[in-house]
Short mmCIF file of C-alpha atoms and ligand atoms in Angstrom, two decimals:
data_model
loop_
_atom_site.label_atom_id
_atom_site.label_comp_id
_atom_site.label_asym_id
_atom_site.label_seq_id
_atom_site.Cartn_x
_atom_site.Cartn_y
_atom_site.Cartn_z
CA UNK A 1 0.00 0.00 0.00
CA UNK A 2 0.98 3.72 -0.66
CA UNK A 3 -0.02 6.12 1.63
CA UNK A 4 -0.93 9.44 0.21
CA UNK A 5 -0.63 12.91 2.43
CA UNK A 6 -3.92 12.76 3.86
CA UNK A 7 -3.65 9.35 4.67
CA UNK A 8 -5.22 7.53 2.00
CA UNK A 9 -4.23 4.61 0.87
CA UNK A 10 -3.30 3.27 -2.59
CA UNK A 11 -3.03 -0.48 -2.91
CA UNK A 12 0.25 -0.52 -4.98
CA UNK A 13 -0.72 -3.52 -7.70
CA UNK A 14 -2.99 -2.24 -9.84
CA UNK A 15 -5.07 -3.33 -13.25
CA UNK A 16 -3.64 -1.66 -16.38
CA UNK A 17 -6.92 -0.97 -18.69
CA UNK A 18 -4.39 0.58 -21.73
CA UNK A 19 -5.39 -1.91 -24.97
CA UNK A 20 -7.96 -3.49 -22.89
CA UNK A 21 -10.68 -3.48 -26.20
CA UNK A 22 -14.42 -2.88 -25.28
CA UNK A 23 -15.41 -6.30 -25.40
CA UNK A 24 -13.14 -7.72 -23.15
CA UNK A 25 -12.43 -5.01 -20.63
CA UNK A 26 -15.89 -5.56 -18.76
CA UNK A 27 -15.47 -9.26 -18.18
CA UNK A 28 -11.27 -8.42 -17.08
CA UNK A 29 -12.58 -6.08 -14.59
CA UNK A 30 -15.33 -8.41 -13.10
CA UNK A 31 -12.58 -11.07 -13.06
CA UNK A 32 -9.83 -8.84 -11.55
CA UNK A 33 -12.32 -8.00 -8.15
CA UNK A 34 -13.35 -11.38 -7.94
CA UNK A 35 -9.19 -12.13 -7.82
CA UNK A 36 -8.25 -9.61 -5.25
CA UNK A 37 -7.50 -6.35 -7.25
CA UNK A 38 -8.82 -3.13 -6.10
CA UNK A 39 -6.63 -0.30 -7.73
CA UNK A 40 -7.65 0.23 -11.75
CA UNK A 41 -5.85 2.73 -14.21
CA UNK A 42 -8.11 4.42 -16.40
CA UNK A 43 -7.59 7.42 -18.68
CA UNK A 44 -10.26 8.55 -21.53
CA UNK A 45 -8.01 7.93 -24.46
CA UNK A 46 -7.94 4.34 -23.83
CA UNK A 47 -11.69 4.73 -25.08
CA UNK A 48 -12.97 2.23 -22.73
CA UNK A 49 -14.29 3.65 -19.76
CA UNK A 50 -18.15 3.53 -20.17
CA UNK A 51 -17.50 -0.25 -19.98
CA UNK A 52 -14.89 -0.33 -17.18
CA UNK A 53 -17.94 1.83 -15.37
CA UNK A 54 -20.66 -0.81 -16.09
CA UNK A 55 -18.08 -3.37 -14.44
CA UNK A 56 -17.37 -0.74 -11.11
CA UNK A 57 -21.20 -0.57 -11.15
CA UNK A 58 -22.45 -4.50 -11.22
CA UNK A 59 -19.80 -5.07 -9.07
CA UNK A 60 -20.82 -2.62 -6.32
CA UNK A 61 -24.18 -3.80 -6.54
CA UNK A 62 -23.62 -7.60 -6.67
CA UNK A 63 -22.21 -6.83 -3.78
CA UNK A 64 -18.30 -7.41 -4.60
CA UNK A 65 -17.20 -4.60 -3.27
CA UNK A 66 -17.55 -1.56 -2.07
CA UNK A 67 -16.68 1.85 -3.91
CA UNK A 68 -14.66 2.85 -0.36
CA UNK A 69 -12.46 -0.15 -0.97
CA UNK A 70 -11.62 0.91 -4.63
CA UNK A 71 -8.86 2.95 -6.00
CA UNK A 72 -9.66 4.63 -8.96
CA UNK A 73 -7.37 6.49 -11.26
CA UNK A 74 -8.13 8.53 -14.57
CA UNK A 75 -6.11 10.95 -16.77
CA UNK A 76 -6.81 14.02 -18.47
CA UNK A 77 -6.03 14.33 -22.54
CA UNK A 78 -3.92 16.67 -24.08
CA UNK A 79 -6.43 18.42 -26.01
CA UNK A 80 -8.22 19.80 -22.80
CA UNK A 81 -5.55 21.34 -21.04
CA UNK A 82 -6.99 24.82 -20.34
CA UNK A 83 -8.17 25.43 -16.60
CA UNK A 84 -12.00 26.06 -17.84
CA UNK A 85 -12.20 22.72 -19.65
CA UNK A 86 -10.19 20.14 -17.05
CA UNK A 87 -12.95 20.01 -14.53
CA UNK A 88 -15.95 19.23 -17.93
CA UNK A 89 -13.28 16.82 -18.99
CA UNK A 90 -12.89 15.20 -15.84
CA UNK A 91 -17.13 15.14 -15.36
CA UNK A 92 -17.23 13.35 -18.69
CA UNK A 93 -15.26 10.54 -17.66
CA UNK A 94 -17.02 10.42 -14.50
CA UNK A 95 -19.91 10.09 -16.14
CA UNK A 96 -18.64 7.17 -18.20
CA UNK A 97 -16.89 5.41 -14.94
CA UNK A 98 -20.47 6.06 -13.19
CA UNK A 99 -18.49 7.65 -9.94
CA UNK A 100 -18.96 10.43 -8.51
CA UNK A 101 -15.22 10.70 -7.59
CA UNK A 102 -11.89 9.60 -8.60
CA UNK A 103 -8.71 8.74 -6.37
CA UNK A 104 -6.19 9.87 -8.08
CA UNK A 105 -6.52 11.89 -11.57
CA UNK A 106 -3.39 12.95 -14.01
CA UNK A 107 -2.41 15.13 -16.37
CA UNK A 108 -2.03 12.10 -19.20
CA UNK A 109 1.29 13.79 -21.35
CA UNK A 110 3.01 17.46 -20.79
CA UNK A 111 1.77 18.00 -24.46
CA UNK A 112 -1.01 19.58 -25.40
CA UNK A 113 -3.28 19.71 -28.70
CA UNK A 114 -6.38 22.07 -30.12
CA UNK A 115 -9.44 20.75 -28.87
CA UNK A 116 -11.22 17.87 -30.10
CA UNK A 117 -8.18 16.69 -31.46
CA UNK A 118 -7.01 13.01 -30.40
CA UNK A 119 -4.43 12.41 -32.41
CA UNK A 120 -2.73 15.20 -34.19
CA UNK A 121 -1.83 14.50 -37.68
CA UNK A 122 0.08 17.23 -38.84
CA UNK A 123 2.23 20.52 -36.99
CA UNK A 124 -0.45 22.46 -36.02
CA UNK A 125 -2.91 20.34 -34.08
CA UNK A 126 -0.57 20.44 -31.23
CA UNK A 127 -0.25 23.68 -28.78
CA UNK A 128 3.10 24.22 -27.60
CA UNK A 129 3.68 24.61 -23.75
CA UNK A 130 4.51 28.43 -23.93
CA UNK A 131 1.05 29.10 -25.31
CA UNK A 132 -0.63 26.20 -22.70
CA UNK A 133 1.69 26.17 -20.09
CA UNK A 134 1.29 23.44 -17.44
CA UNK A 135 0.85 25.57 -14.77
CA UNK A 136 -2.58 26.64 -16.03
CA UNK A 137 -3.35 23.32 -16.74
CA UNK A 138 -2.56 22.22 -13.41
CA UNK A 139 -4.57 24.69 -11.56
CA UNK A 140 -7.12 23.33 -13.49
CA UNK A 141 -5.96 20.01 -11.53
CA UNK A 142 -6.48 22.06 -8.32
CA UNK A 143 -9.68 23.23 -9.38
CA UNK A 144 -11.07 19.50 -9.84
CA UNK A 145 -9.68 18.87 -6.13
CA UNK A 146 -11.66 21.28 -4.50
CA UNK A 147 -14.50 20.63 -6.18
CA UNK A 148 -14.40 17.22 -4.57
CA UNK A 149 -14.24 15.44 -7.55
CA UNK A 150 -11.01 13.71 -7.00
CA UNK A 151 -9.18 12.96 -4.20
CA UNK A 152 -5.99 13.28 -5.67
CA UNK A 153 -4.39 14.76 -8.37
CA UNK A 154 -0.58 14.02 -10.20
CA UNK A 155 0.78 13.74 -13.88
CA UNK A 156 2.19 11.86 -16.16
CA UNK A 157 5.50 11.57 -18.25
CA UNK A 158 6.83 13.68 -16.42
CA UNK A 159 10.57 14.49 -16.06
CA UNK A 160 11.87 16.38 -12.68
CA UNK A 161 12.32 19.54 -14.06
CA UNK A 162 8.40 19.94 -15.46
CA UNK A 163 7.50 18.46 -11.74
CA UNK A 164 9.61 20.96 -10.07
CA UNK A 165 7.92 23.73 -12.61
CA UNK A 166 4.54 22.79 -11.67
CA UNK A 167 5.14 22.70 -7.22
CA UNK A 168 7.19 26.13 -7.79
CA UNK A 169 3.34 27.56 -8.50
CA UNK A 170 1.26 25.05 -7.02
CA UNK A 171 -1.31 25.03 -4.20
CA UNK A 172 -1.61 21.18 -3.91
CA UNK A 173 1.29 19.49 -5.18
CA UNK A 174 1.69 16.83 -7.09
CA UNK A 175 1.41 13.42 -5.44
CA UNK A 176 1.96 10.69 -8.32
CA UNK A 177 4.12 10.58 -11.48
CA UNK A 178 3.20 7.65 -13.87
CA UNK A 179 5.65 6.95 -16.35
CA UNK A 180 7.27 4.04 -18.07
CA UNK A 181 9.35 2.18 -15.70
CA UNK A 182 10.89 -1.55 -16.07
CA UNK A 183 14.01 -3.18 -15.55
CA UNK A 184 15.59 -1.73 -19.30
CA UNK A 185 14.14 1.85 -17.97
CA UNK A 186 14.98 2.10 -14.11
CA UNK A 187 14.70 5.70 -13.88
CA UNK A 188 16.55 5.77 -10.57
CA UNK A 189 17.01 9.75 -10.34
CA UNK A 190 13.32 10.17 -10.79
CA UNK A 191 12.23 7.83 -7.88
CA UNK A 192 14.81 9.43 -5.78
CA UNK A 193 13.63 13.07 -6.40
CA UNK A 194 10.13 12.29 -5.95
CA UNK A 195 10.24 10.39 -2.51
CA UNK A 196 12.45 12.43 -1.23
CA UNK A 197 9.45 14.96 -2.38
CA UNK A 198 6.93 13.08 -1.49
CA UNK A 199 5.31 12.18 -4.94
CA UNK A 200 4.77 8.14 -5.50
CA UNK A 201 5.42 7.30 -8.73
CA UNK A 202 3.37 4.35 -10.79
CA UNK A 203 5.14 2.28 -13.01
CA UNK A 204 3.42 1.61 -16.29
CA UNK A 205 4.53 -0.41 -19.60
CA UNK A 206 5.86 -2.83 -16.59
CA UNK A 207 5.83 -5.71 -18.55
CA UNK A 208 7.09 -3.72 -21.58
CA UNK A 209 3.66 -3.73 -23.22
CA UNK A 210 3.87 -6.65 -25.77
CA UNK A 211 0.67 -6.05 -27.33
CA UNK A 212 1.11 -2.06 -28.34
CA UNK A 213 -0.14 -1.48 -32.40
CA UNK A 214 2.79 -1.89 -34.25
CA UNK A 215 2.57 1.42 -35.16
CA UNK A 216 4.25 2.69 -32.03
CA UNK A 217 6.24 -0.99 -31.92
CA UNK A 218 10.51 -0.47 -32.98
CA UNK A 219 11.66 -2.92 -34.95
CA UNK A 220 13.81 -5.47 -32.56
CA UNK A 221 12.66 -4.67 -29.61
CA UNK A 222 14.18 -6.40 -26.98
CA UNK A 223 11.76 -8.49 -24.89
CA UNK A 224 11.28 -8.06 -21.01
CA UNK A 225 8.88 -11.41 -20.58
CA UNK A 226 11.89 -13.79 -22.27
CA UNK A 227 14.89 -11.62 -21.02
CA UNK A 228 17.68 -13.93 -20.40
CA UNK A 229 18.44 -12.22 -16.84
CA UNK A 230 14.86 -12.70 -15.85
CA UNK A 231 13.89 -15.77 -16.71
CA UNK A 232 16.99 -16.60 -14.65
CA UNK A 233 15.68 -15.52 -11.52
CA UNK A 234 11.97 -16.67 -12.45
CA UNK A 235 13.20 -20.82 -12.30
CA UNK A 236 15.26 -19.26 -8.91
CA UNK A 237 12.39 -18.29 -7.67
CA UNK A 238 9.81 -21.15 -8.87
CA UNK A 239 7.69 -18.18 -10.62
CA UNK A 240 7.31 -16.87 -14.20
CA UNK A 241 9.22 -13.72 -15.68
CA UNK A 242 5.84 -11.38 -15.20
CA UNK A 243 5.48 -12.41 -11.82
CA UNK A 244 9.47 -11.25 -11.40
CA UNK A 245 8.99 -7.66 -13.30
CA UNK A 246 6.29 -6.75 -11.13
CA UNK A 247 7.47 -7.76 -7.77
CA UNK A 248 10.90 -6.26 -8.67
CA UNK A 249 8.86 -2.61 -9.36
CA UNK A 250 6.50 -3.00 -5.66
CA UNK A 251 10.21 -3.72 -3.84
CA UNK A 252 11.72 -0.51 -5.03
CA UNK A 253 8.21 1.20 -3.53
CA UNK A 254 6.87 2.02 -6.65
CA UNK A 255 2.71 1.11 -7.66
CA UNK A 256 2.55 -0.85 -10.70
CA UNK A 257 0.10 -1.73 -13.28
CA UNK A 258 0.17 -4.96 -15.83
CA UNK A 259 -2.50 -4.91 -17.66
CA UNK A 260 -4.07 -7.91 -18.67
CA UNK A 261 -7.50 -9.57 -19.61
CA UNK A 262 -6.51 -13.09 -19.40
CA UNK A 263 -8.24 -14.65 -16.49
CA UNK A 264 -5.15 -16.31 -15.38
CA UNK A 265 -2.63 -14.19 -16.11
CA UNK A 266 -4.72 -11.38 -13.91
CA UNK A 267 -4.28 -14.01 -10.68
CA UNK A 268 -0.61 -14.34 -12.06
CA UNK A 269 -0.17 -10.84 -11.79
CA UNK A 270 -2.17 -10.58 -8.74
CA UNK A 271 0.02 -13.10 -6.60
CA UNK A 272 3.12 -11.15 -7.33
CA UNK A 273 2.65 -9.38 -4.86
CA UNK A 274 3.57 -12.72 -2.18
CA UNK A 275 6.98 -12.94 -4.24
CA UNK A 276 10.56 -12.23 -2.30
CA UNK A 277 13.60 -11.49 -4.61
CA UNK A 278 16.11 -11.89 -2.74
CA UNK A 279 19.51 -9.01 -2.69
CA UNK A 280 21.20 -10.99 -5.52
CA UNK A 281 18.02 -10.95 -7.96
CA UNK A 282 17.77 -7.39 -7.49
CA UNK A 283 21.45 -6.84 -7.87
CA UNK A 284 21.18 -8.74 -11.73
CA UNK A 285 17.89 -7.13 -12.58
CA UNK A 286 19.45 -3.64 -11.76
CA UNK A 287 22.70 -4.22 -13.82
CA UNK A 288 19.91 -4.36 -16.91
CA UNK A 289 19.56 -0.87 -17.09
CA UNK A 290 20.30 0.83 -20.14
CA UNK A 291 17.91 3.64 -20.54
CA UNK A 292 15.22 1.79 -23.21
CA UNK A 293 11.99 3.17 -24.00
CA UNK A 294 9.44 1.03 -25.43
CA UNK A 295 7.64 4.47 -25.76
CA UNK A 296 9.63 6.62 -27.05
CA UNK A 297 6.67 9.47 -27.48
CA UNK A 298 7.46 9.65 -31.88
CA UNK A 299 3.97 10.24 -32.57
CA UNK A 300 4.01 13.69 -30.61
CA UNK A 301 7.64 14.99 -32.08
CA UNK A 302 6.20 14.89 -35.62
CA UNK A 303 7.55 17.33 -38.45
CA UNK A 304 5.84 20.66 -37.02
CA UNK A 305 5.19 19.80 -33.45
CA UNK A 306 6.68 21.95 -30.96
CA UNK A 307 8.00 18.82 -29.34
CA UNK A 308 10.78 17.08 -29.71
CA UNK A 309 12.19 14.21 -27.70
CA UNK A 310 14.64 16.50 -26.20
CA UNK A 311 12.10 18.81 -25.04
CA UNK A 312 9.55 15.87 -23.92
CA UNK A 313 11.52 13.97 -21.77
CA UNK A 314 14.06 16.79 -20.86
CA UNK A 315 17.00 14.61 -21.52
P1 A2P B 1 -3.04 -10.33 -21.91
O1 A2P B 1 -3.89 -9.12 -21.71
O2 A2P B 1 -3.55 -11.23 -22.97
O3 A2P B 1 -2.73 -11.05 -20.60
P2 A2P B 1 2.01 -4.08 -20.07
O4 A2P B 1 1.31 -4.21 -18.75
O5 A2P B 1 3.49 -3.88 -19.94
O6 A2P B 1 1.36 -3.05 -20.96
O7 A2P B 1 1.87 -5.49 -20.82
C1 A2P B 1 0.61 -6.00 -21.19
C2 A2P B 1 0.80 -7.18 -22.14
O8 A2P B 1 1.42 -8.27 -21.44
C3 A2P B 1 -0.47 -7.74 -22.72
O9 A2P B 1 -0.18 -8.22 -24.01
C4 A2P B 1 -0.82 -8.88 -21.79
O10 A2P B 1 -1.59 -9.85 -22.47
C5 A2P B 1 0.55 -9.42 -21.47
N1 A2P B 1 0.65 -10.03 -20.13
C6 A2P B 1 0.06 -9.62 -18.99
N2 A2P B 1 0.45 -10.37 -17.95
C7 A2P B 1 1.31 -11.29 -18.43
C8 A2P B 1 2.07 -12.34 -17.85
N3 A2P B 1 2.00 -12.60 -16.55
N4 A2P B 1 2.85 -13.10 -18.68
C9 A2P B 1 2.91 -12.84 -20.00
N5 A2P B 1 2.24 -11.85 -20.61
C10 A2P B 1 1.45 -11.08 -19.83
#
């Protein structure tokens, strides 16, 4: 469990719903409560969320659960970044999750696009940050917060330098930064600077997301499920290589989210959490870094954008 500033508490396994297709995102959900899980990781571009809702819903009244025992997250696109339109934006997805309050909600990318735009195809669908800078968009964040309709509010894919830029003017300060985070992308620096600042930070792409479009897929890829090191230490430790990547991200005290909606893989995942690596399997899994994104963020540095990879991941 995380604990959040006011107490709260964030169970730190949660469901990633990210390529979970309408379809087969309702019966993964139902599944995932029945197993155990009560943290779910939501955002409206995953286009998905009426049906994750109907789940919540005929869960909580079948009796399942309760919506006290549930942590749910959601993220804010980058075509509604101005303060007046975060808090219709975040309504809208409440509406579709049928809550009446999130847990945690997150500025999805610091990139923003014209509005009604989901996917910019060319230069000028995208807004560069001088003309929406993230401060206004996160006191937009604040705005949601005191109007009680989320408990919590953080970002995402975002480096230390845009975190520090958005405490310098905030109010409530960030408390979560999800970004990609797996054995080939430790990130070490950024966990350090946001404990020490009291900001969790959620791991996503944990299992190095096998089953992204191949659109937004590199060619050779290495794989994190048949890594060499990993599978190692999953016949060590009698478990398979998921299992390993996700018990290796809850030891270094971050929340992470596989997604799946494959009944058993989802109580796989799920009883990762009982899992010990011992010093030496950390040791080996933390001589893999080498700095590798699976998601690199090409499809926002396009030929016009005012982002480049430089500029989006400050690095
Ligand atoms: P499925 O949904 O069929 O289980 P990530 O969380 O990094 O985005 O990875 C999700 C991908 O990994 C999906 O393709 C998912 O498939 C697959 N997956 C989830 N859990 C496991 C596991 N324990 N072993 C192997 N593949 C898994």
């Amino acid at each position: 469990m995380l604990s959040f500033r006011n107490g709260d508490m964030m169970p730190a396994l949660g469901l990633g719903t990210w390529k979970s297709r309408p379809g087969e995102v309702y019966d993964a959900i139902r599944e995932a409560i029945k197993i155990g899980y009560r943290h779910f990781d939501c955002a409206f571009i995953y286009e998905n969320e009426k049906e994750i809702g109907q789940a919540l819903t005929d869960a909580i009244s079948d009796g399942e659960v309760s919506r006290n025992d549930l942590w749910i997250t959601s993220k804010l696109w980058c075509d509604v970044h101005a303060r007046a339109d975060v808090i219709p934006a975040l309504k809208g997805t409440l509406a579709d999750l049928k809550l009446e309050y999130l847990d945690l909600y997150l500025i999805h990318w610091p990139i923003a696009f014209q509005k009604g735009i989901k996917y910019p195809r060319i230069g000028s669908e995208f807004i560069s940050l001088d003309d929406m800078p993230l401060e206004e968009t996160w006191a937009g964040m604040e705005d949601a917060v005191n109007a009680g309709l989320t408990r919590h509010i953080g970002v995402s894919n975002f480096s230390i330098k845009k975190l520090k830029q958005i405490s310098a003017s905030a109010t409530i300060k960030p408390e979560m930064d999800q970004v990609e985070m797996h054995p080939l992308l430790q990130q070490s620096k950024l966990v350090s600077f946001c404990h020490a600042e009291g900001i969790h930070v959620t791991a996503y792409s944990p299992l190095g997301s096998p089953d992204r479009h191949p659109s937004i897929k590199g060619k050779d890829e290495p794989s994190l499920l048949e890594h060499p090191v990993i599978t190692k230490i999953a016949e060590r430790n009698n478990c398979s290589t998921g299992q390993v990547l996700i018990q290796w991200a809850m030891a270094r005290g971050t929340a992470v989210i596989p997604k799946s909606v494959n009944p058993g893989r989802l109580k796989q995942n799920f009883d990762a959490a009982g899992i010990s690596l011992s010093d030496k399997d950390m040791a080996d899994i933390n001589a893999m870094d080498r700095h590798f994104r699976y998601l690199e963020g090409g499809i926002w540095t396009i030929e016009g954008s005012p982002y480049t990879k430089a500029n989006l991941w400050d690095e």
